[in-house]
Short mmCIF file of C-alpha atoms and ligand atoms in Angstrom, two decimals:
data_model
loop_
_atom_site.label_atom_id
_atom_site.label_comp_id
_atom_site.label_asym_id
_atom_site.label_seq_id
_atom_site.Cartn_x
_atom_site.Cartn_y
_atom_site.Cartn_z
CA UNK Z 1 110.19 137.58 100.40
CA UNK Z 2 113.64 136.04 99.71
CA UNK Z 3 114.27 132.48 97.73
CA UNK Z 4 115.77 131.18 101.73
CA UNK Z 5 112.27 132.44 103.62
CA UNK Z 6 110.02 130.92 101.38
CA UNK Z 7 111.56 127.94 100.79
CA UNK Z 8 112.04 127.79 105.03
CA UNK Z 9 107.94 128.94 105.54
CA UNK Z 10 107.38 125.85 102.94
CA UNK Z 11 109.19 123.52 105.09
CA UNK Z 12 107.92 124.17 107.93
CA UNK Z 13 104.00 123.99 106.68
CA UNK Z 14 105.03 120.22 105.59
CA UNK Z 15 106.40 119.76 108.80
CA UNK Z 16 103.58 120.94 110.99
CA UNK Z 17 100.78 119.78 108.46
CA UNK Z 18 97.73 117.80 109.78
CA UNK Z 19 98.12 116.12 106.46
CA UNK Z 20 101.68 114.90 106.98
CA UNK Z 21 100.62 112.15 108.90
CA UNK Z 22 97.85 108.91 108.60
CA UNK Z 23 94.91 109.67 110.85
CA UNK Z 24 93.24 106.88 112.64
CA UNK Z 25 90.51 107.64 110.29
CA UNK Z 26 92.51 107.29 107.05
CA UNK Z 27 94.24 104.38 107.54
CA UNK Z 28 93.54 101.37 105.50
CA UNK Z 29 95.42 99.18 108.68
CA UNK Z 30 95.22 99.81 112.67
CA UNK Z 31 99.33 100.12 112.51
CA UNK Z 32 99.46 102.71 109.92
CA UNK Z 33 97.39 105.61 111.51
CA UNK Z 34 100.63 108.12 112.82
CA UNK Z 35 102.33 107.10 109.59
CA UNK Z 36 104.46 109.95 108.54
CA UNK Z 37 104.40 110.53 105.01
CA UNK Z 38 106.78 113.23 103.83
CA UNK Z 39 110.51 114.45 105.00
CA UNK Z 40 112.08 117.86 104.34
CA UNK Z 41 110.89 119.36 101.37
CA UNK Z 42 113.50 120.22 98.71
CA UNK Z 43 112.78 123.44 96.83
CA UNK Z 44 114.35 124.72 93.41
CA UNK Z 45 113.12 128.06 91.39
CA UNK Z 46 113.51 128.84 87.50
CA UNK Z 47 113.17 131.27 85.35
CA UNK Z 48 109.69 131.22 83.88
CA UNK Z 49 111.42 131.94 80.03
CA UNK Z 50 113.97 129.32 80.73
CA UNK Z 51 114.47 128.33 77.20
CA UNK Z 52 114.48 124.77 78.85
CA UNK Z 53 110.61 125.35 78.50
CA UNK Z 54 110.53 125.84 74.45
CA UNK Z 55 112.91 122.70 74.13
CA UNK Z 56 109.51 120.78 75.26
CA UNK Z 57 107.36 121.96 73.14
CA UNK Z 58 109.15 120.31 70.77
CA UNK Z 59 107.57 117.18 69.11
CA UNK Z 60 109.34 114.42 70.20
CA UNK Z 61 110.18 115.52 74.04
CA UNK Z 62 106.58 116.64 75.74
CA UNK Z 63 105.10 118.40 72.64
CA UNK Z 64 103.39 121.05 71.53
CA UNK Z 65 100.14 120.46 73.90
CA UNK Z 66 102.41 121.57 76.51
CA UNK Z 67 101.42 124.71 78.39
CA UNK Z 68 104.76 126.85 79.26
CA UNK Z 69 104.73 129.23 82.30
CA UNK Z 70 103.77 131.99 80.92
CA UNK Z 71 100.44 130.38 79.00
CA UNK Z 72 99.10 128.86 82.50
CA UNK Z 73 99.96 132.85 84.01
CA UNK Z 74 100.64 135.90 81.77
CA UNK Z 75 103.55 137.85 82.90
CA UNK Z 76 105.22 134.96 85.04
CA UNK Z 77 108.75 134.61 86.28
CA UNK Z 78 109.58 132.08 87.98
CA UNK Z 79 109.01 128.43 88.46
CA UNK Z 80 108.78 126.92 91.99
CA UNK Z 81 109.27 123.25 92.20
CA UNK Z 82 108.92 121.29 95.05
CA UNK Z 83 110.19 117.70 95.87
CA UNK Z 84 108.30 116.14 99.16
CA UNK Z 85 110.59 112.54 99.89
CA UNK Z 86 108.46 109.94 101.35
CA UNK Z 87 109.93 108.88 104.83
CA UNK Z 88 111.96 105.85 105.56
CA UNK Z 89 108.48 104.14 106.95
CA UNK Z 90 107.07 104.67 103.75
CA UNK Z 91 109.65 103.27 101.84
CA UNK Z 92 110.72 100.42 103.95
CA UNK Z 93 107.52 99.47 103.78
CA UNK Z 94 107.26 99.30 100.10
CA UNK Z 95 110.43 97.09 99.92
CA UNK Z 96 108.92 93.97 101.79
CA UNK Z 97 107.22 92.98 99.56
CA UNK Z 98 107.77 93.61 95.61
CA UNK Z 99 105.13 91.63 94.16
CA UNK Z 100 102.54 94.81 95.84
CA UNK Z 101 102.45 98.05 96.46
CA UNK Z 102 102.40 98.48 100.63
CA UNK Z 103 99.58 100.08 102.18
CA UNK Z 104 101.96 102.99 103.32
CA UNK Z 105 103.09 103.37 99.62
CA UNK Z 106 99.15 103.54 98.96
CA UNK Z 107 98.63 106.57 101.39
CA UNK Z 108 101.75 108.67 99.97
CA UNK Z 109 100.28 108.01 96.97
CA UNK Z 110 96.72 109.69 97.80
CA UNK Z 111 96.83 111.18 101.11
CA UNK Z 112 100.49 112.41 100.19
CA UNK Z 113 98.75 114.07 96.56
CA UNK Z 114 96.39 116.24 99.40
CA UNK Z 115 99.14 117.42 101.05
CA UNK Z 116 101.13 118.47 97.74
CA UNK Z 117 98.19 119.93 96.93
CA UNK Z 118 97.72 121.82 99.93
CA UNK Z 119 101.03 122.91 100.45
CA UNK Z 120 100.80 124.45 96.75
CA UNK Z 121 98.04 126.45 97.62
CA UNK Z 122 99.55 127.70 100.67
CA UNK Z 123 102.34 128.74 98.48
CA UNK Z 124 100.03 130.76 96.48
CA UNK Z 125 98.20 132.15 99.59
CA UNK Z 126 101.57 133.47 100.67
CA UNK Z 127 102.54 135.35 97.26
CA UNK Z 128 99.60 136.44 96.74
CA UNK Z 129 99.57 138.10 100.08
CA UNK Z 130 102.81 140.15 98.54
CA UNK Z 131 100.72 141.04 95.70
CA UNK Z 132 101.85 138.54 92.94
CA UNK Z 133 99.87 136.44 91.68
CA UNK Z 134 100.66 132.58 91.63
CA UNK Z 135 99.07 129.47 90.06
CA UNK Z 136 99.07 125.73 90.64
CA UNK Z 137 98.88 124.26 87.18
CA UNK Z 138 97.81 120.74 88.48
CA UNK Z 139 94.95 122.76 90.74
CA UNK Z 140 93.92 124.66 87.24
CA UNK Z 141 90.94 123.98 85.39
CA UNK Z 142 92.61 123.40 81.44
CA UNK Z 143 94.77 120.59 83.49
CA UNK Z 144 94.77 117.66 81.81
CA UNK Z 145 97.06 114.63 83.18
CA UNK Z 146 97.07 113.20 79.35
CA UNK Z 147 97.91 114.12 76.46
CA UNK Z 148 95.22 116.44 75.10
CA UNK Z 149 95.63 115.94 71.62
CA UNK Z 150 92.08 114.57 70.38
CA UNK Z 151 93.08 112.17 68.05
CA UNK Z 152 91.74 108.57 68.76
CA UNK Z 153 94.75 107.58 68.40
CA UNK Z 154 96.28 109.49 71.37
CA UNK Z 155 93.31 108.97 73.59
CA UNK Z 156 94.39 105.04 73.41
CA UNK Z 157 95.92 104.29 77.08
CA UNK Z 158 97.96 101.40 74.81
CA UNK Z 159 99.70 104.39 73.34
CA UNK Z 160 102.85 105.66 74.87
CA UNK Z 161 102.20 109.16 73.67
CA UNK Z 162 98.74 109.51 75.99
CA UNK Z 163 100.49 109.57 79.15
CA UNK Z 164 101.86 113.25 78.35
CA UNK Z 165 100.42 116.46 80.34
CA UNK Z 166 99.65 119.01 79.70
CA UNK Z 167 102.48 120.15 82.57
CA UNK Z 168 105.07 118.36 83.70
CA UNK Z 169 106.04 118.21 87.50
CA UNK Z 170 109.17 116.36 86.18
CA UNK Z 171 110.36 118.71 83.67
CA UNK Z 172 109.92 121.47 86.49
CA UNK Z 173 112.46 120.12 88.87
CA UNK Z 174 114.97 119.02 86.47
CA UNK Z 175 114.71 122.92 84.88
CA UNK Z 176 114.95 124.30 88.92
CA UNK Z 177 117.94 122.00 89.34
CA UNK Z 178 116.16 119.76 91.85
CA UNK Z 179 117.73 116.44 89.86
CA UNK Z 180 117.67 114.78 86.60
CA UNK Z 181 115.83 111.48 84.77
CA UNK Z 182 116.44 108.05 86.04
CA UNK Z 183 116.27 104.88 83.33
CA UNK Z 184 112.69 104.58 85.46
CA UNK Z 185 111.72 108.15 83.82
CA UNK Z 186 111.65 109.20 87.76
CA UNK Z 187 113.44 112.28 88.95
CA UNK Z 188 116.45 111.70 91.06
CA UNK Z 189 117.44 114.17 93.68
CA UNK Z 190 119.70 114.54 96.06
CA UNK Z 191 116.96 112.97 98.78
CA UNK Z 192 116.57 110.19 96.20
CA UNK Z 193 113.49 109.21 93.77
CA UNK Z 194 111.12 108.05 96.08
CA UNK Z 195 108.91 110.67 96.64
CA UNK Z 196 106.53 113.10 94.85
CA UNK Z 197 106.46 116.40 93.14
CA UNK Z 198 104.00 119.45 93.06
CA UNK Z 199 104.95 122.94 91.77
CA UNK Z 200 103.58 126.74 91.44
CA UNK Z 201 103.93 129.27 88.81
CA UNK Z 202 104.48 133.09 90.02
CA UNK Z 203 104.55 136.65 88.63
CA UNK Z 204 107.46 137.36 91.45
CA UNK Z 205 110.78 136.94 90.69
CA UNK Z 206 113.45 134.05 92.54
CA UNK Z 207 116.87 133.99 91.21
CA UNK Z 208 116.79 130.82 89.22
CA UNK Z 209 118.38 127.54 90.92
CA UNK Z 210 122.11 126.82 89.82
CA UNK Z 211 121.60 123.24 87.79
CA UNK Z 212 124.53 121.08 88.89
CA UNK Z 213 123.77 118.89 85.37
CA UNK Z 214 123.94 119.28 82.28
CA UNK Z 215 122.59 115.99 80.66
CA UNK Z 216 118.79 115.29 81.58
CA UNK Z 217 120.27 111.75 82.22
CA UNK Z 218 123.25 112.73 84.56
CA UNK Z 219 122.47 111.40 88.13
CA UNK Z 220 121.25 108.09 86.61
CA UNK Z 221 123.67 104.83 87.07
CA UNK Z 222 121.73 102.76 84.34
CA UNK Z 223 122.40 100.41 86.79
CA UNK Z 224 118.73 98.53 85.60
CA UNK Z 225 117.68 97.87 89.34
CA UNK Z 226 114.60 99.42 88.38
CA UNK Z 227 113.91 97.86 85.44
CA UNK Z 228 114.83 93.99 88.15
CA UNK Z 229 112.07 95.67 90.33
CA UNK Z 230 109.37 96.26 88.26
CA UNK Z 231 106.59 93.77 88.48
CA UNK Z 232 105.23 94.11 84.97
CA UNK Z 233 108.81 94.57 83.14
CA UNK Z 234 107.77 98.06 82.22
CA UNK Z 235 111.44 99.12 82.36
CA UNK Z 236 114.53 98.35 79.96
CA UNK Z 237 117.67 99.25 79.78
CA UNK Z 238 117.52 99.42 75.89
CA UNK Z 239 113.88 100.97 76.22
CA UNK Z 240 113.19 103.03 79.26
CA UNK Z 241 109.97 102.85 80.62
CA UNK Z 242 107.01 102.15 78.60
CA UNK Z 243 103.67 103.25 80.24
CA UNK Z 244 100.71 101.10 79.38
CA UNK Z 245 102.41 98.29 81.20
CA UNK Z 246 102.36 100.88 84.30
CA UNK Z 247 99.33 102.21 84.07
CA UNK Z 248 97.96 98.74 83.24
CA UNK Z 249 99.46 97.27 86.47
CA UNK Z 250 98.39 100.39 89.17
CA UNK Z 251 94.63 100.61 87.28
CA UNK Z 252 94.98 97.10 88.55
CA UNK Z 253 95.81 98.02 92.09
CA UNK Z 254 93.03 100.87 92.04
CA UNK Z 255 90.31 97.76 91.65
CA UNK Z 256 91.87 95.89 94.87
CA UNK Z 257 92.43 99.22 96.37
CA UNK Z 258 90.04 101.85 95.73
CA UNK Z 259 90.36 104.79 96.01
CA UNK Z 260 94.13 104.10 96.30
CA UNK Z 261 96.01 102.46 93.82
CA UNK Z 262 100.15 102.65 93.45
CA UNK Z 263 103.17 101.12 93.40
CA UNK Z 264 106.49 102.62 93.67
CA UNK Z 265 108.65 99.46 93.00
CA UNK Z 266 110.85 101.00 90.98
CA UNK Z 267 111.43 103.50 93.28
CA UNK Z 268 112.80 101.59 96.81
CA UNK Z 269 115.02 98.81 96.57
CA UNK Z 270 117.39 100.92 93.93
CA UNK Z 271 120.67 103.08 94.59
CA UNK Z 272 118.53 106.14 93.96
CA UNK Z 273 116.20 105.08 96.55
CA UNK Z 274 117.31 107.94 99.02
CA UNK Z 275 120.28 109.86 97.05
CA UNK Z 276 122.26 110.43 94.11
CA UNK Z 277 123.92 106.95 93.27
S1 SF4 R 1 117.67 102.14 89.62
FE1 SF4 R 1 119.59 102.49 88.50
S2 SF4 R 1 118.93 102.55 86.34
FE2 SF4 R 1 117.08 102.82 87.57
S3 SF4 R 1 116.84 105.04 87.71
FE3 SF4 R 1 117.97 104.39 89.53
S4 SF4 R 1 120.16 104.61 89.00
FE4 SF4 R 1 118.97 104.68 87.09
S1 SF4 R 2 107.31 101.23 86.14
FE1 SF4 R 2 105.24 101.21 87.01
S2 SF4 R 2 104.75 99.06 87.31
FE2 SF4 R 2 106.96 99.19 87.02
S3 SF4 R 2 107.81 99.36 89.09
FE3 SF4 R 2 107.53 101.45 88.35
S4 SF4 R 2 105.50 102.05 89.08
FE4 SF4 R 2 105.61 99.80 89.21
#
């Protein structure tokens, strides 16, 4: 199967998906059930032995607890990563309020991680149909979506360095040319931020996306917008992002929201919102 086929038999299981949209069922308000969640997925390959990978083992940028391709599947070649860009409902919705994450925001959030999730699988189903095998790392059992290290110290959620994979669905799609870092520590594409990323690792062979960047900064404006947004003044221009603000403030909206929690501020409501600023 070519790079184009796959990447159009991927697009058009998000686009037909039961999962793409809010059932009456699922919706945590009347008005939401139809919701669509995702647009047009965007779709980037690299090479599995991308030296991009080694870089973040380094201390310092992930670390050394990260897994590269070829440790989550021996003999792998490529990297597929896949952006899924919440719809303008979604992220209209999300603006109205910025004090909150929207209810709509809240379903991309969960509902939108099932589809991700499903669509990966579906990605393996079809390679492995062609007789190479394929792996979700977030679907695998060493997953781990902190840093592993076992050190009391890193198991702290005050300490920036726990909130570092194990895998990172970020470093994927700036290393398949899919986008590059945002002051927010987001991925910006050329469908914009807001949205979420999944990825598969495969023992077939893509020709490796052309990155259009060479800084892992490049698309980013450092306008601060994000930084304006964020409701807990997680974000700095001199800083970045610091996590245990974040996490602090969505395990907050987990206990008014359960099992949904979220909130995307400083995603909507910036020039990366939808594009490359
Ligand atoms: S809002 Fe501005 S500073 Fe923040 S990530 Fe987007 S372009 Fe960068
Ligand atoms: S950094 Fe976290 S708390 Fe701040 S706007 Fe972004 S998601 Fe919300």
């Amino acid at each position: 199967m070519t790079a184009a086929l796959l990447a159009q038999a991927i697009a058009s299981y998000v686009n037909r998906a039961g999962g793409n949209v809010i059932t009456q069922e699922q919706a945590l308000s009347p008005d939401l059930a139809g919701l669509r969640l995702f647009d047009r997925p965007l779709i980037g390959f690299a090479g599995a032995g991308d030296s991009y990978f080694q870089e973040l083992k380094k201390p310092g940028v992930v670390g050394p607890h990260l897994l590269l391709p070829g440790e989550w599947l021996p003999q792998a070649k490529t990297v597929i990563s896949i952006f899924f860009p919440l719809t303008e409902a979604v992220r209209s919705a999300n603006r109205r309020d910025m004090k909150r994450p929207s209810e709509a925001w809240l379903h991309g959030r969960i509902e939108g991680q099932s589809l991700i999730l499903d669509t990966c699988k579906y990605i393996e189903e079809i390679l492995q149909s062609e007789g190479y095998e394929a792996l979700t790392p977030a679907l695998d059992s060493r997953f781990l979506g902190w840093n592993p290290k076992v050190s009391d110290k890193i198991l702290d959620k005050s300490n920036q360095a726990y909130y570092s994979s194990n895998w990172s669905e970020r470093h994927a799609a700036y290393a398949s040319g899919l986008g590059t870092f945002g002051l927010s520590r987001g991925i910006i594409t050329r469908a914009g931020m807001a949205g979420r990323f999944g990825s598969v690792i495969t023992q077939a062979y893509f020709e490796p996306s052309v990155r259009p960047y060479t800084g892992v900064y490049d698309y980013c404006i450092h306008c601060g917008a994000c930084a304006v947004n964020c409701p807990v003044k997680a974000i700095s221009l001199e800083e970045g992002k610091r996590h245990p603000p974040c996490s602090e403030f969505l395990d907050g909206t987990k206990l008014k929201n359960t099992p949904h929690y979220g909130c995307g501020k400083c995603q909507v409501k910036v020039p990366c919102e939808s594009g490359i600023p």
